[in-house]
mmCIF file of C-alpha atoms in Angstrom:
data_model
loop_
_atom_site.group_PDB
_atom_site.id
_atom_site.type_symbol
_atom_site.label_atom_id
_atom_site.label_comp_id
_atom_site.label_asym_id
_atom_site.label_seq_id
_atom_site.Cartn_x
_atom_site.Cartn_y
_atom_site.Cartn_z
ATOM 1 C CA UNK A 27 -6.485 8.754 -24.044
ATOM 2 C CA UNK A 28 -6.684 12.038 -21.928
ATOM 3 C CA UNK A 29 -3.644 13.607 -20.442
ATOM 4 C CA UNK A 30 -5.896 14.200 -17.386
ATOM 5 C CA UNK A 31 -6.871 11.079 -17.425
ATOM 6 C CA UNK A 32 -3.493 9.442 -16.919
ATOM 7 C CA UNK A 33 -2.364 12.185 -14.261
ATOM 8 C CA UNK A 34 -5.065 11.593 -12.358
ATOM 9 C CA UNK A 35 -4.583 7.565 -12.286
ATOM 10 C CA UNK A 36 -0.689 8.370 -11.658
ATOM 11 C CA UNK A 37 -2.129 10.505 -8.804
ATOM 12 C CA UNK A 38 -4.325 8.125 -7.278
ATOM 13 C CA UNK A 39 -1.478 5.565 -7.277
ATOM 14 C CA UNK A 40 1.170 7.530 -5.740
ATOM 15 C CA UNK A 41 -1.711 9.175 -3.054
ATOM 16 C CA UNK A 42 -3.066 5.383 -2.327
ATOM 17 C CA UNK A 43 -0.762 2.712 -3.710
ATOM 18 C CA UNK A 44 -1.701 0.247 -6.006
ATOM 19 C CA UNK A 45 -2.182 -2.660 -3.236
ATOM 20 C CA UNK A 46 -2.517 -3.216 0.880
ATOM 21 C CA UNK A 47 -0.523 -6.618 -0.236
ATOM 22 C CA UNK A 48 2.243 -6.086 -1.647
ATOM 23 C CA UNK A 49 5.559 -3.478 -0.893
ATOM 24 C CA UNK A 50 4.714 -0.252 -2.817
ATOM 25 C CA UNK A 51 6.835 -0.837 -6.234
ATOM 26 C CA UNK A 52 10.279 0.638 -6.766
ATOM 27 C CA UNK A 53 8.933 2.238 -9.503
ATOM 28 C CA UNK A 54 6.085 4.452 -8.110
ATOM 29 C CA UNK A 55 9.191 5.969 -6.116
ATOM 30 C CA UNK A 56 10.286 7.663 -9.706
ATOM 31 C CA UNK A 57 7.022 8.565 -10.958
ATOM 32 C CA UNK A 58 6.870 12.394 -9.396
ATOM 33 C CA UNK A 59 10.494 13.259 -10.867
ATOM 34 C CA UNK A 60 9.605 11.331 -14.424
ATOM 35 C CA UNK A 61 5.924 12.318 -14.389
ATOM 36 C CA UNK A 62 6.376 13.365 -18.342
ATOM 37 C CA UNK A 63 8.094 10.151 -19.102
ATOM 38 C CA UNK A 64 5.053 8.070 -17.021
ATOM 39 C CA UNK A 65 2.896 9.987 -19.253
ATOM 40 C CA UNK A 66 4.436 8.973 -22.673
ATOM 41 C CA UNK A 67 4.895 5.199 -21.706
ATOM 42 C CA UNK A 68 1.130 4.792 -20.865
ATOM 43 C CA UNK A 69 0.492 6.925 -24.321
ATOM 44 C CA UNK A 70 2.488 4.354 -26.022
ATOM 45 C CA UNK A 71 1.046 1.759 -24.894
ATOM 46 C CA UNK A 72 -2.401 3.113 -25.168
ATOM 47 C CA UNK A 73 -1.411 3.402 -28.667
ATOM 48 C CA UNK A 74 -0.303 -0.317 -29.185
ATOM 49 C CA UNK A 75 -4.085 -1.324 -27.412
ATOM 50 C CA UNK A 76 -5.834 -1.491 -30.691
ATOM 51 C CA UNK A 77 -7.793 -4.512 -28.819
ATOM 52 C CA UNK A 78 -7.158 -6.213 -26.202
ATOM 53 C CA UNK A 79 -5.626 -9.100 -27.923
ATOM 54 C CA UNK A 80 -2.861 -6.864 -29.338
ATOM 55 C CA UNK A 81 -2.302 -5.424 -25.703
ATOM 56 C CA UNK A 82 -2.188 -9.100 -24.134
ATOM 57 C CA UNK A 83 0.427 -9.777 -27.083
ATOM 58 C CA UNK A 84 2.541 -6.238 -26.576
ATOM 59 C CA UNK A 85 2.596 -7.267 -22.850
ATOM 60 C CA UNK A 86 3.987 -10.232 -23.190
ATOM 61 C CA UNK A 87 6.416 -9.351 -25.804
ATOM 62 C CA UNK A 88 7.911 -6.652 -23.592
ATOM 63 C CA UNK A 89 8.443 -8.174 -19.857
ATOM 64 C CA UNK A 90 5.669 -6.497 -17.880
ATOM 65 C CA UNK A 91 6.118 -8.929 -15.360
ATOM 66 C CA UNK A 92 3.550 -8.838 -12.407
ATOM 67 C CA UNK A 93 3.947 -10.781 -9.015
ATOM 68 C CA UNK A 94 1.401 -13.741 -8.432
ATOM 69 C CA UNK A 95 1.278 -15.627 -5.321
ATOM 70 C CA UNK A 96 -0.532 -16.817 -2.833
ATOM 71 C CA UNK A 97 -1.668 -15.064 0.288
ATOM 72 C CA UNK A 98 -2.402 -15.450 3.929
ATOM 73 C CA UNK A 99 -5.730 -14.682 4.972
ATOM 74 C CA UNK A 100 -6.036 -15.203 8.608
ATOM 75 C CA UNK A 101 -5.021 -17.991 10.494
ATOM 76 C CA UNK A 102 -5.930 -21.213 8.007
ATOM 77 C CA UNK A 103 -6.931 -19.684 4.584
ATOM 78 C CA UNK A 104 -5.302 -18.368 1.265
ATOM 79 C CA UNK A 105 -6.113 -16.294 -1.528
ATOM 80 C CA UNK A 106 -4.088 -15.747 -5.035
ATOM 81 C CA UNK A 107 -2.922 -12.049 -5.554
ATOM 82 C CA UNK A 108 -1.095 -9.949 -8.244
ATOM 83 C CA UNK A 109 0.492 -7.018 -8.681
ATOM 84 C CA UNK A 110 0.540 -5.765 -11.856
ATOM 85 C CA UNK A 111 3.602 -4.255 -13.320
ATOM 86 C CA UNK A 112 3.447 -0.481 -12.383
ATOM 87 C CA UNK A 113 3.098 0.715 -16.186
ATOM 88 C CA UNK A 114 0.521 -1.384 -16.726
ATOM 89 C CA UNK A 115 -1.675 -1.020 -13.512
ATOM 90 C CA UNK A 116 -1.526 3.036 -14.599
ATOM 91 C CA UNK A 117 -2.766 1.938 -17.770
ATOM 92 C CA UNK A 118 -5.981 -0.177 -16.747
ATOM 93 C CA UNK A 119 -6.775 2.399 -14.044
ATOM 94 C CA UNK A 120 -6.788 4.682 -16.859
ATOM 95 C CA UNK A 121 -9.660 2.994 -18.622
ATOM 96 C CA UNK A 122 -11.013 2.614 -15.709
ATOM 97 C CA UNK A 123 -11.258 6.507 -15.195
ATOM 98 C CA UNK A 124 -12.253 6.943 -18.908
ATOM 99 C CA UNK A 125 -15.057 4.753 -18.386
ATOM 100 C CA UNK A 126 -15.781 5.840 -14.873
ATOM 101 C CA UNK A 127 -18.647 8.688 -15.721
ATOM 102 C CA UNK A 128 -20.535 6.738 -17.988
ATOM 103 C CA UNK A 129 -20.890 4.214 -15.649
ATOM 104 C CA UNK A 130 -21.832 6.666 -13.018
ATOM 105 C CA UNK A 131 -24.380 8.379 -14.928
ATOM 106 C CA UNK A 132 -26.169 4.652 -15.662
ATOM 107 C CA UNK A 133 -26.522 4.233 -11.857
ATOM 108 C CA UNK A 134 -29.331 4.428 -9.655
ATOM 109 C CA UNK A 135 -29.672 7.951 -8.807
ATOM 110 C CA UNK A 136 -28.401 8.686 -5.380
ATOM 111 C CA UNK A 137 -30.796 10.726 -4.258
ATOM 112 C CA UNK A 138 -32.698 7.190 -4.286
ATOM 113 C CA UNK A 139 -31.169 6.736 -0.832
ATOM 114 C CA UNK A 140 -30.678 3.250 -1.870
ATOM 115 C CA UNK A 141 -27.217 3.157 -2.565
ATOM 116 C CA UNK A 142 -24.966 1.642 -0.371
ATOM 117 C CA UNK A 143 -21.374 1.919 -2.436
ATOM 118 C CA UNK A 144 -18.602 4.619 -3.054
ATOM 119 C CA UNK A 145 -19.636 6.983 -6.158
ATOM 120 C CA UNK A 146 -17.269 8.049 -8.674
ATOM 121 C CA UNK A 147 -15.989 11.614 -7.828
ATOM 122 C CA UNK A 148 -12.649 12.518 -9.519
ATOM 123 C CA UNK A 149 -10.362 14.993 -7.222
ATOM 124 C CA UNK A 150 -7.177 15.637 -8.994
ATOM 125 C CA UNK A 151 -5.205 17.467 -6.682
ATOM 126 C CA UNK A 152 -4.930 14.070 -4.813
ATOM 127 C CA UNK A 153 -6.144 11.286 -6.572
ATOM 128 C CA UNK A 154 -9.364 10.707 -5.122
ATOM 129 C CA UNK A 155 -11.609 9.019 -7.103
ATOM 130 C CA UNK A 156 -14.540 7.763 -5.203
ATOM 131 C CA UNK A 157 -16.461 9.621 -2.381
#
């Protein structure tokens, strides 16, 4: 995985948060100061991803715990949320940037004028992905 890569999904996380749910995570507090140390963590695990079988298993063998609970949503309703451990939400946005272009490139072109969604459009001064 691509240094880039991961500083731009620490980026976007510390310029947008991770959820509009839950409290930002005590961890995200530490993540400017330890930026290096973010970087290695999501490395390792990267490393230990071989599939996603062995990252399910590496998760669960090392305490990434994430929050799951149910939710208000107006007056009478629910919904079930998570937050994912702050490691590990780095890491999936990470793929999710890594994966990002070629799934742009395979969309309707957007000069189409048909599209009616946010387009993937890195900024990594401040963690913008989508325009």
């Amino acid at each position: 995985m691509d240094i880039k890569t991961i500083e731009l999904a620490i980026d976007n996380v510390l310029s947008y948060g991770d959820t509009d749910v839950f409290p930002i995570p005590i961890d995200n507090i530490f993540f400017p100061e330890h930026r290096n140390d973010v970087i290695r963590i999501i490395k390792e695990l990267d490393t230990k991803a071989h599939s996603f079988q062995s990252l399910l298993e590496y998760i669960n063998n090392n305490k990434f715990e994430s929050i799951n609970t149910y939710k208000a949503v107006g007056y009478s309703a629910y919904r079930w949320v998570t937050q994912l451990n702050p490691y590990i939400n780095i890491l999936l946005l990470s793929y999710a940037i890594e994966l990002a272009n070629s799934l742009e490139h395979s969309r309707l072109n957007k000069n189409l004028e048909i599209i009616h969604s946010y387009r993937f459009k890195p900024d990594h001064p401040n963690g913008e992905l989508f325009y």
